[in-house]
Coordinates of C-alpha atoms and ligand atoms in Angstrom, one line a residue:
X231 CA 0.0 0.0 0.0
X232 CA 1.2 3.3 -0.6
X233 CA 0.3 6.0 1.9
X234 CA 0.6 9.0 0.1
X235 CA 0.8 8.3 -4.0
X236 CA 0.4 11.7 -4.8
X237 CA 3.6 12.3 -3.9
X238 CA 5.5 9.0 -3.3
X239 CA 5.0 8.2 -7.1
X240 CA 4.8 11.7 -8.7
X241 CA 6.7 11.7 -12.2
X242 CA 9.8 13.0 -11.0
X243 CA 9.5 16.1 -13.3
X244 CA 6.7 17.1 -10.9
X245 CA 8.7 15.9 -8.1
X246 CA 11.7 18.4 -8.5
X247 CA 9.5 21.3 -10.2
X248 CA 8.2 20.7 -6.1
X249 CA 11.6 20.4 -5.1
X250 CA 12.6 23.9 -6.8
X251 CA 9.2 25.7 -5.5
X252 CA 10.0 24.6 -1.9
X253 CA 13.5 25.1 -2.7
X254 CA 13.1 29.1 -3.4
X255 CA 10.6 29.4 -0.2
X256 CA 12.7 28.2 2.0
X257 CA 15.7 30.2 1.0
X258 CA 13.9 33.4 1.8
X259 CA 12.0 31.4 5.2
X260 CA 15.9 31.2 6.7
X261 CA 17.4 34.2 5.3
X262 CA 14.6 36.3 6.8
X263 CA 14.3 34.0 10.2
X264 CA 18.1 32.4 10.9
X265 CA 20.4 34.9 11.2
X266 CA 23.1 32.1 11.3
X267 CA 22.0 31.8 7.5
X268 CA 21.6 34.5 6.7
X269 CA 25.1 35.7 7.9
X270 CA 26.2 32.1 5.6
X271 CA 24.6 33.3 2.8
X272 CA 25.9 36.7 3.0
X273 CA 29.5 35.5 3.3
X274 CA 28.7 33.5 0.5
X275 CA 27.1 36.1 -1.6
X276 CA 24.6 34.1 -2.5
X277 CA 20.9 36.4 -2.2
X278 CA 18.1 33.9 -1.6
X279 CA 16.4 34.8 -4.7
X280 CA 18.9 33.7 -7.2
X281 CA 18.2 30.2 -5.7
X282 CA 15.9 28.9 -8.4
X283 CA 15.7 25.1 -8.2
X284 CA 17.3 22.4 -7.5
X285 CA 20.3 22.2 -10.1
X286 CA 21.2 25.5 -7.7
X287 CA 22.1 23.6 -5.0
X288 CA 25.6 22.8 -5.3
X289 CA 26.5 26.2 -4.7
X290 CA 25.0 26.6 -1.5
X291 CA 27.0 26.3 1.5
X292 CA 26.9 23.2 3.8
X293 CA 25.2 22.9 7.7
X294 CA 26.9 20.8 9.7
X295 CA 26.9 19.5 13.0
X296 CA 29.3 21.7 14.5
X297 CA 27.0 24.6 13.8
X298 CA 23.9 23.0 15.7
X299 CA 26.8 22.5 18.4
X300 CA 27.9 26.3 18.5
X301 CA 24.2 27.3 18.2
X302 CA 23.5 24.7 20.9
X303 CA 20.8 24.8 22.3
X304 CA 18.0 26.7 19.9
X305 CA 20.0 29.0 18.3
X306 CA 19.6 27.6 14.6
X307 CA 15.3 27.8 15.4
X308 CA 13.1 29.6 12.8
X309 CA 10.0 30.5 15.2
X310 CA 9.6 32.1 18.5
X311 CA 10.1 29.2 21.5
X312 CA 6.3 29.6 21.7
X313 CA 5.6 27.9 18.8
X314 CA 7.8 24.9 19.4
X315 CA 5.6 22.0 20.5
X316 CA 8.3 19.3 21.0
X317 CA 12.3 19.3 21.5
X318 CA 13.9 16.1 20.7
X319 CA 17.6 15.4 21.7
X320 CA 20.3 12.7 20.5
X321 CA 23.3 11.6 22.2
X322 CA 26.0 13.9 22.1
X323 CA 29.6 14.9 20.6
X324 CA 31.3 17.1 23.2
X325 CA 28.7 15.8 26.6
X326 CA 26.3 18.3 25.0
X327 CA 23.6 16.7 22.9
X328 CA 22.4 17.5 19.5
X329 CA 19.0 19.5 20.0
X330 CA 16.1 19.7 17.6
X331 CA 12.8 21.3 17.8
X332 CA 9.4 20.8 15.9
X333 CA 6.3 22.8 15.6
X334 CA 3.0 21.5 15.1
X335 CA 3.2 21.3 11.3
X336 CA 6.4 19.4 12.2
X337 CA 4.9 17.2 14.1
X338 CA 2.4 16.5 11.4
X339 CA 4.7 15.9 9.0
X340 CA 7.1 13.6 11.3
X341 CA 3.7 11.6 11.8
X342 CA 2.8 11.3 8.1
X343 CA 6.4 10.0 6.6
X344 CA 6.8 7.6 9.4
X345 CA 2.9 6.7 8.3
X346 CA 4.3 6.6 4.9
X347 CA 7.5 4.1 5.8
X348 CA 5.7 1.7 7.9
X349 CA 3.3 1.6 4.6
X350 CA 6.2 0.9 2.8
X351 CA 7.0 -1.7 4.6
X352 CA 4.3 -3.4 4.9
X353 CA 1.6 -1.9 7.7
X354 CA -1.8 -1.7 6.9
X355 CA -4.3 0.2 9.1
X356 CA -6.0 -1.9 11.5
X357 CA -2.8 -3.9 12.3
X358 CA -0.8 -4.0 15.9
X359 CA 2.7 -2.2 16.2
X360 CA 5.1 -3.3 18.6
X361 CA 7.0 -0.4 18.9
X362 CA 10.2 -1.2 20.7
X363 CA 12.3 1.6 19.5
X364 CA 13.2 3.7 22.6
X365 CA 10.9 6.6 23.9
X366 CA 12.3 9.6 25.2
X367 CA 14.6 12.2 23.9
X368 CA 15.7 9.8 20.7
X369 CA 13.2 10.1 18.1
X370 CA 12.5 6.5 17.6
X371 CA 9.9 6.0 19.5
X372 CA 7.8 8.5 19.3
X373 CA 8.5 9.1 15.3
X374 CA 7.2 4.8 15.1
X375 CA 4.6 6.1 17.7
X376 CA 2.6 9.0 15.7
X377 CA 3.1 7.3 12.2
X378 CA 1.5 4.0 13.7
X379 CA -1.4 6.2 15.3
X380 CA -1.2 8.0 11.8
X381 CA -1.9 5.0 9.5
X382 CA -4.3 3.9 11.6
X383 CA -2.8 1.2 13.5
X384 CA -3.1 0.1 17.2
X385 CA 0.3 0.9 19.1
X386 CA 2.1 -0.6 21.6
X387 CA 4.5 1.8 23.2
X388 CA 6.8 -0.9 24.6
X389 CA 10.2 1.0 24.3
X390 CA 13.2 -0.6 24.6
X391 CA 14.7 -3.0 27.2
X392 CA 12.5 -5.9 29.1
X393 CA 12.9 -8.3 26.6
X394 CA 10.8 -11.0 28.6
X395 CA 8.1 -8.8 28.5
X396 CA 8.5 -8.0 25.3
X397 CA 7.8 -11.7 24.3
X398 CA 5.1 -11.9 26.7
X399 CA 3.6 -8.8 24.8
X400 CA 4.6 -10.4 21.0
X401 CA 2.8 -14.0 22.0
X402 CA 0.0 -12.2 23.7
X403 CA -1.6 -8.9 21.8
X404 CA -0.3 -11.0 18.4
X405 CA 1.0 -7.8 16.7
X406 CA 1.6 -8.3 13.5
X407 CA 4.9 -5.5 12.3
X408 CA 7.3 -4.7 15.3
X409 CA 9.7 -1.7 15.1
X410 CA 12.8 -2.0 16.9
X411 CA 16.8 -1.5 16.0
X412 CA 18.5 -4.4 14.2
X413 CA 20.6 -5.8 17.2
X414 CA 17.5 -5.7 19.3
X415 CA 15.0 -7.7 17.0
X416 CA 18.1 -10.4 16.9
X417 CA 17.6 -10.3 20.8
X418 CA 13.8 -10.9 20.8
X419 CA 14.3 -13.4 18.1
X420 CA 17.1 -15.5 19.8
X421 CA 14.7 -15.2 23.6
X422 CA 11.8 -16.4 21.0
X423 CA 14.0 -19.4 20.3
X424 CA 15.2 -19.8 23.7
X425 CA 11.8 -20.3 24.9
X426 CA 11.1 -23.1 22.1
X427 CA 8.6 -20.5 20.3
X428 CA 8.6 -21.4 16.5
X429 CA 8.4 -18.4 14.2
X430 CA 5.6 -19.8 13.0
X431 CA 3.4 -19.8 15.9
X432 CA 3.8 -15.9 16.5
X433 CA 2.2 -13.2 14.5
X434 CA 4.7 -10.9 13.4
X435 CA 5.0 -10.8 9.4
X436 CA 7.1 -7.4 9.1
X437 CA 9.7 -5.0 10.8
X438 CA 11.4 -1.6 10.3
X439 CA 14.7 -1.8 11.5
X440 CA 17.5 1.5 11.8
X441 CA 18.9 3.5 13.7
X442 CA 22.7 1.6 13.2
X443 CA 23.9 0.1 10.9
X444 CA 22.9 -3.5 9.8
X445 CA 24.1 -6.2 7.2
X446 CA 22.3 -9.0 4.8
X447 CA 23.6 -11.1 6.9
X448 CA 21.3 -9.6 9.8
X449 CA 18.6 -9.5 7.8
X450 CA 18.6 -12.9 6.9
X451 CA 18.9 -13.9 10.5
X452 CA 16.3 -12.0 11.9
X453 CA 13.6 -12.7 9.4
X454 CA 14.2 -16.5 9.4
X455 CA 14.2 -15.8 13.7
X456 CA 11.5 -13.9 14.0
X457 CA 9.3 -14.9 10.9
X458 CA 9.0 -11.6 9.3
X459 CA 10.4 -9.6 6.0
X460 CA 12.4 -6.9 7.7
X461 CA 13.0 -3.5 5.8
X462 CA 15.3 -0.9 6.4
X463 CA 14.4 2.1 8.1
X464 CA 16.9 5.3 7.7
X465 CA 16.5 8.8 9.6
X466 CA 18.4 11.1 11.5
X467 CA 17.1 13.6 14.3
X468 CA 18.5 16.6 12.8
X469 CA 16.4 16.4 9.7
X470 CA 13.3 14.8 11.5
X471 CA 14.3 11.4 13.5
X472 CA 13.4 8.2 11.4
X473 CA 11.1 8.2 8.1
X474 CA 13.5 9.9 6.1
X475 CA 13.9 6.6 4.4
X476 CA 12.9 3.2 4.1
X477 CA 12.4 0.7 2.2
X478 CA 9.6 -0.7 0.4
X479 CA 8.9 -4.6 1.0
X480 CA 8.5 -5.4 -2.2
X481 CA 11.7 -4.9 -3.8
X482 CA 14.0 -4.1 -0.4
X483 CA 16.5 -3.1 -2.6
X484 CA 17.0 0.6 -1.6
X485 CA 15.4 3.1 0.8
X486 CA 13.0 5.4 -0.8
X487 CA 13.7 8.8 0.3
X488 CA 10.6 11.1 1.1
X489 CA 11.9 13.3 -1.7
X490 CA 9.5 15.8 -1.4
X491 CA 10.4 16.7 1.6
X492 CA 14.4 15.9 2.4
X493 CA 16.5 16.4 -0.6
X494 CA 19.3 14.2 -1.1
X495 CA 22.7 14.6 -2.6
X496 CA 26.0 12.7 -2.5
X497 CA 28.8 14.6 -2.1
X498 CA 32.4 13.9 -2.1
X499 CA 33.7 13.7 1.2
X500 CA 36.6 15.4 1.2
X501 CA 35.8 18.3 -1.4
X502 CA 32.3 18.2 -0.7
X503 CA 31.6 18.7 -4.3
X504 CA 28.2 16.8 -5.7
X505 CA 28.6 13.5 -7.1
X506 CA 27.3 11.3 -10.5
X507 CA 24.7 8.7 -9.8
X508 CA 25.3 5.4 -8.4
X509 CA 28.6 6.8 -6.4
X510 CA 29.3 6.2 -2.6
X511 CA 30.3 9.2 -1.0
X512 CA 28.6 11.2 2.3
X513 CA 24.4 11.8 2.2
X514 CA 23.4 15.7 2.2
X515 CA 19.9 16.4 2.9
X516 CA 18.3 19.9 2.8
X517 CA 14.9 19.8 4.2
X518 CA 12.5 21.7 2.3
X519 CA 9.2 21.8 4.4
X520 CA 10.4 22.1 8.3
X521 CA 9.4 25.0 10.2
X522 CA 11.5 24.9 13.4
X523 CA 14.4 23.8 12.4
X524 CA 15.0 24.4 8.6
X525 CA 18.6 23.2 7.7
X526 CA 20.0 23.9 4.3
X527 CA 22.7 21.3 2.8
X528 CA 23.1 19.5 5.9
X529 CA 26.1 17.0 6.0
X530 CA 24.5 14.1 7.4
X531 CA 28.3 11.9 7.2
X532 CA 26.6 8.5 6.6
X533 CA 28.2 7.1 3.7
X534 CA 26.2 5.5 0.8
X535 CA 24.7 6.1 -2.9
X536 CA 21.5 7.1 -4.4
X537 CA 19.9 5.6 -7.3
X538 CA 17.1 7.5 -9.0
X539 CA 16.3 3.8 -11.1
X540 CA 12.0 3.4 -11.3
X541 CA 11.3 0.7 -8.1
X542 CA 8.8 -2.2 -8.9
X543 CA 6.5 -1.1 -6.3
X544 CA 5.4 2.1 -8.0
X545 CA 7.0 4.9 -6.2
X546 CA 9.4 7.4 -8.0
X547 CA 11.0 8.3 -5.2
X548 CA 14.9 8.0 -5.2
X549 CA 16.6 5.3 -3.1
X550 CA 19.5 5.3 -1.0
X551 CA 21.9 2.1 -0.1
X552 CA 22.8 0.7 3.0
X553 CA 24.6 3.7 5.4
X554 CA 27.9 1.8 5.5
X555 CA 29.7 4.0 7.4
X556 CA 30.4 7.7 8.6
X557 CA 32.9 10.3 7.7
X558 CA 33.7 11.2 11.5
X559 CA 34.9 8.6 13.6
X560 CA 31.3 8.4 15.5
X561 CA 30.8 4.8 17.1
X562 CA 26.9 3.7 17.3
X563 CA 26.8 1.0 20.1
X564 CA 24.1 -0.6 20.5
X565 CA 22.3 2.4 18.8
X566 CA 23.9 4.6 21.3
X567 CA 26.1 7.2 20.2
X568 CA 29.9 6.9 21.1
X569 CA 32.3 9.1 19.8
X570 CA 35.9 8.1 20.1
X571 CA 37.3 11.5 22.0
X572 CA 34.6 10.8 24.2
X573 CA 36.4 7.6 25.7
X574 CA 39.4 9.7 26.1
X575 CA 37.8 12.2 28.0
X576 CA 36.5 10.1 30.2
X577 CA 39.6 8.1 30.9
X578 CA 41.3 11.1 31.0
X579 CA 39.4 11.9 34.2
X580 CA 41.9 8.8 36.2
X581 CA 45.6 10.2 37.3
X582 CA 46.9 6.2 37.1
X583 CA 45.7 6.4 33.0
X584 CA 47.8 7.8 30.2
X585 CA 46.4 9.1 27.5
X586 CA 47.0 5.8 25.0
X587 CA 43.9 3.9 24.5
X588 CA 42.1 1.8 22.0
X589 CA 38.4 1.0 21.3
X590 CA 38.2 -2.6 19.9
X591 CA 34.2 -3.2 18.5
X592 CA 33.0 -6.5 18.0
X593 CA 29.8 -7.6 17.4
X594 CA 28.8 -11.1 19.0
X595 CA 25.8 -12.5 16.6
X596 CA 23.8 -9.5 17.9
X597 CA 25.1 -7.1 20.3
X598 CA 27.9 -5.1 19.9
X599 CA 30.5 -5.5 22.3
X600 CA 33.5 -2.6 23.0
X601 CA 37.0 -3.0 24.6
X602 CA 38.9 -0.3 25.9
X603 CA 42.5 -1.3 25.8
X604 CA 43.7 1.7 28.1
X605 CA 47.7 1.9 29.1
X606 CA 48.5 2.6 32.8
X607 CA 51.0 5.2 34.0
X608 CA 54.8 4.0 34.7
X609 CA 54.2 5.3 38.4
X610 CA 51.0 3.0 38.8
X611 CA 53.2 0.2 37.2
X612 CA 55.8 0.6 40.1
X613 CA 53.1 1.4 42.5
X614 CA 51.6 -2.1 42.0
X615 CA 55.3 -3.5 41.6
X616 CA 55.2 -5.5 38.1
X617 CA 56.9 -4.8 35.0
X618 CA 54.1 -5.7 32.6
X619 CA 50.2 -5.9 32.9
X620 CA 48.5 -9.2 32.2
X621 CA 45.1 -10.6 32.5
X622 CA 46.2 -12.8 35.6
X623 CA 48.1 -10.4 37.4
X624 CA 45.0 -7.9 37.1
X625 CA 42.7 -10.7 38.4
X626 CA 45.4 -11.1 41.1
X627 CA 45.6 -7.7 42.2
X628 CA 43.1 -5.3 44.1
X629 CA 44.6 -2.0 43.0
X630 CA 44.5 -2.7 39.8
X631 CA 41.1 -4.6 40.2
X632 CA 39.7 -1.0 41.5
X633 CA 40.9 0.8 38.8
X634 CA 39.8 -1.5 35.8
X635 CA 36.4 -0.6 37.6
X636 CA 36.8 2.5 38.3
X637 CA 37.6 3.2 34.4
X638 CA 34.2 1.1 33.6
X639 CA 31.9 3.0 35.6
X640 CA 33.6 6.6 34.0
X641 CA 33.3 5.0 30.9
X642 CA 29.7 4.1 30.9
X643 CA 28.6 7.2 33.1
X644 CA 30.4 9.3 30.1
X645 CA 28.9 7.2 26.9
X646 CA 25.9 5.6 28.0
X647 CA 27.0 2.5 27.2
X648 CA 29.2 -0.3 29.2
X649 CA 32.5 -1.6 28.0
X650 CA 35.0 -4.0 29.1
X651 CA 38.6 -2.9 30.0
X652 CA 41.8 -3.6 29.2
X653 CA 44.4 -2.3 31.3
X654 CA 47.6 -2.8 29.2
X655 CA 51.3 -2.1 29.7
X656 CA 52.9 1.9 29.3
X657 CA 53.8 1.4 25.3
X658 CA 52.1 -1.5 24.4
X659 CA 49.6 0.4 22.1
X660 CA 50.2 1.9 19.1
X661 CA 51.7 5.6 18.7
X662 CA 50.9 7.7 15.4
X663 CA 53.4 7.2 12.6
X664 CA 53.0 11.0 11.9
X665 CA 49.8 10.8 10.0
X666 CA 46.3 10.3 12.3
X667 CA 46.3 7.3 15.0
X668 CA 43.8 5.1 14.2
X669 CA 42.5 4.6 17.5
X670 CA 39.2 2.5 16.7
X671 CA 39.1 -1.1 15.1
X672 CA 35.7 -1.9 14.0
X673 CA 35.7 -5.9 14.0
X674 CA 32.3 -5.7 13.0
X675 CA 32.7 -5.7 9.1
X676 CA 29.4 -3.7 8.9
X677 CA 30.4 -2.7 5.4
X678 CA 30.3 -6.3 3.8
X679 CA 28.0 -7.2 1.5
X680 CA 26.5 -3.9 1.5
X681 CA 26.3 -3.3 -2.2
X682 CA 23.9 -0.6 -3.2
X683 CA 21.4 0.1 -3.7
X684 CA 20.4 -3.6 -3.1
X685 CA 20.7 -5.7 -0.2
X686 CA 20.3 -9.3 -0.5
X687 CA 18.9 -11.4 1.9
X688 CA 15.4 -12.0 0.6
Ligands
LIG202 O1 18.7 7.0 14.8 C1 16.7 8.1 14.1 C2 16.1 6.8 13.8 C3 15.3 6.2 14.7 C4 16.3 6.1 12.5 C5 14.7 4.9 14.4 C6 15.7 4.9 12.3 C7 14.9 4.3 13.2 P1 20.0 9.7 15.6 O2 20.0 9.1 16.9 O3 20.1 11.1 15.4 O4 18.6 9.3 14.9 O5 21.1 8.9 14.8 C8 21.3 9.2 13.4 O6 22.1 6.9 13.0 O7 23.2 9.6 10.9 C9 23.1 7.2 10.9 O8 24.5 7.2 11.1 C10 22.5 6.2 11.9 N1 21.4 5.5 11.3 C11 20.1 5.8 11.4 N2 19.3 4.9 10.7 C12 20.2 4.0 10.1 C13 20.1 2.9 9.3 C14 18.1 8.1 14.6 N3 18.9 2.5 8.9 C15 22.4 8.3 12.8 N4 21.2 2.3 8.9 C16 22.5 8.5 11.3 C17 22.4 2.7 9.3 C18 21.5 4.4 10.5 N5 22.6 3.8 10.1

């Protein structure tokens, strides 16, 4: 079914004659209302009228998220705080979190392309949602929450966590999509299977899953686990939360992009300059019907491709591949947020730490799992009387025992998220060869198999 045909499968010469019209009215709606625009397009000297339509873009300057950051909190808002209805938040860069606001034309609009993307894949009105994505600041839940409500479904606000319940919830009220990240449905499945429930005799028969990256080879698992067709669902808070993109079930080969709302480029992602068809480089969106927070060319830094190819299910709406990675160095753990800098700060906080640490990322079948590798200073070295730090002697030892847990707790007070530590020997760890130190591995091979704009699996 498709929610909204009028636009999802406009001839796309209607589509970006749209594009352009919204294009030019929200050039003058920031110039006149952002003064952090209109300042950019100043410096730029660019005036808002000689923005025209869409083949204009390129020469408009970027948004990133630096600039929500040194506007932080509501500085980059185009309406008077009275006409915000809701502020969303995501986890943050710097300890300070990304903020984004919504009027009630936002709202609406959040609603209707989260309607349209459960459509996409799948939901009908009249079904039941299991809405596990997390409620709160993160836009998940409540973006799953008023598109359910929007199509006309019954939803179950079950947020995150609980996962007995959960099943308890699934067996019982016999929903028929469930929303939830990727590494989360794997949990529900694998409980399902722990308890000796066949896929077969629950009711589930389709799933929107985002908010981290995922792989075929996920897919594949959770659908045959949890006995639905799982599509992909794409969005980031800054342009609305989820529904940005998702994809259709019919071909799952590429999320459609609600076009007429968030337009997409590909850009290269060191020269920022736009980029043919088909080629990988870092997702721009400008969003060309928000009223709070407008934001023009905004680097997104998820890397993947667009492919403007007609889709068997009808709509004309572009698709986007897999998100196989981003430009900054930004961890998502378990759909939390970790930046790298962040684990350095908060290590930083413990005199017996030096400053040389690694973050090792592995993903065990479904969660992701991080190591902090962390050397120790020479003095606590001598302090504790060894010459080298091994697993044993740290079992062995009650200094070094508090300090392994004093660096968890800072770590998972800082990030949100728990890790194990490592505490390893002064120079064990390796230094920068003059160029940048890599100081993540990513074991997780996310980007495998993620060929775009198709992902296999079913
Ligand atoms: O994750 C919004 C969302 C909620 C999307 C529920 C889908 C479902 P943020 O917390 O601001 O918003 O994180 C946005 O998460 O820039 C991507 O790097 C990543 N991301 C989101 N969806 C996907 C996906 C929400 N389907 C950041 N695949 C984005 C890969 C994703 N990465």
């Amino acid at each position: 079914m498709i929610y909204e045909p009028e636009f999802e499968s406009m001839p796309r010469d209607q589509l970006q004659a749209l594009q352009s019209r919204r294009l030019r009215d929200l050039m003058s709606y920031v110039y006149d209302r952002v003064p952090f625009y209109r300042r950019k397009l100043d410096e730029a000297g660019i005036r808002p009228e000689s923005v025209s339509c869409v083949r204009d873009l390129p020469r408009l300057p970027l948004t990133r998220k630096s600039d929500l950051r040194d506007n932080y909190p509501f500085g980059l808002f185009a309406v008077p705080m009275n006409q915000i209805t809701r502020i969303h938040a995501s986890s943050g860069t710097t300890g300070k979190p990304t903020v984004v606001g919504y009027t009630c034309a936002d709202i609406d609009l959040f609603a209707r392309v989260n309607a349209r993307s459960l459509a996409m894949a799948g939901a009908e009105p009249g079904m039941i949602l299991h809405n596990a994505y997390g409620y709160g600041l993160f836009t998940g839940g409540l973006g799953l929450h008023y598109g359910g409500e929007r199509l006309g479904m019954a939803v179950v606000p079950v947020s995150g966590g609980m996962t007995e319940r959960q099943i308890t919830l699934i067996t019982d009220f016999r929903p028929e999509v469930v929303a939830s990240t990727p590494s989360y449905a794997l949990t529900l499945g694998q409980e399902l299977q722990r308890r000796g429930v066949r896929p077969g005799e629950i009711s589930l028969r389709f799933a929107l899953l985002g908010a981290e990256p995922w792989t075929p080879a996920m897919r594949a698992e959770v659908d045959a686990c949890l006995g639905v067709r799982s599509c992909n669902l794409y969005g980031l808070s800054e342009i609305v939360g989820p529904g940005v993109a998702c994809e259709c079930i019919e071909a799952r080969d590429g999320s459609h992009v609600c076009e007429d709302h968030f337009l997409p480029e590909i850009v290269d992602p060191a020269t920022g300059e736009p980029l043919p068809e088909g080629n990988e480089g870092v997702l721009v969106i400008t969003t060309l019907t928000k009223q709070a927070l407008p934001l023009v060319r905004y680097w997104t830094g998820d890397i993947t491709r667009l492919s403007y190819e007609p889709c068997r299910c009808g709509r004309t709406l572009a698709r986007m591949g897999l998100v196989k990675g981003r430009t900054d160095d930004m961890l998502i753990i378990r759909g939390v947020n970790v930046y790298p800098s962040e684990v350095g700060m908060a290590l930083g906080r413990l005199p017996e730490l030096s400053p040389h640490y690694r973050v090792v990322v592995t993903r065990e079948r479904t969660l992701d799992e991080m190591e902090i590798q962390v050397e120790v200073t020479d003095e606590f070295l001598r302090i504790v009387g060894t010459e080298t730090l091994s697993e044993e002697f740290v079992e062995r030892n009650q200094l070094a025992q508090s300090l392994r847990g004093r660096a968890g707790h800072a770590l998972r007070e800082a990030l949100g998220v728990g890790a194990r530590v490592t505490l390893a020997t002064p120079g064990s760890l390796p230094r920068s060869e003059g160029g940048k130190l890599l100081r993540v591995q990513d074991l997780r091979d996310l980007a495998r198999g993620s060929g775009v704009p198709a992902i296999q699996g079913g």
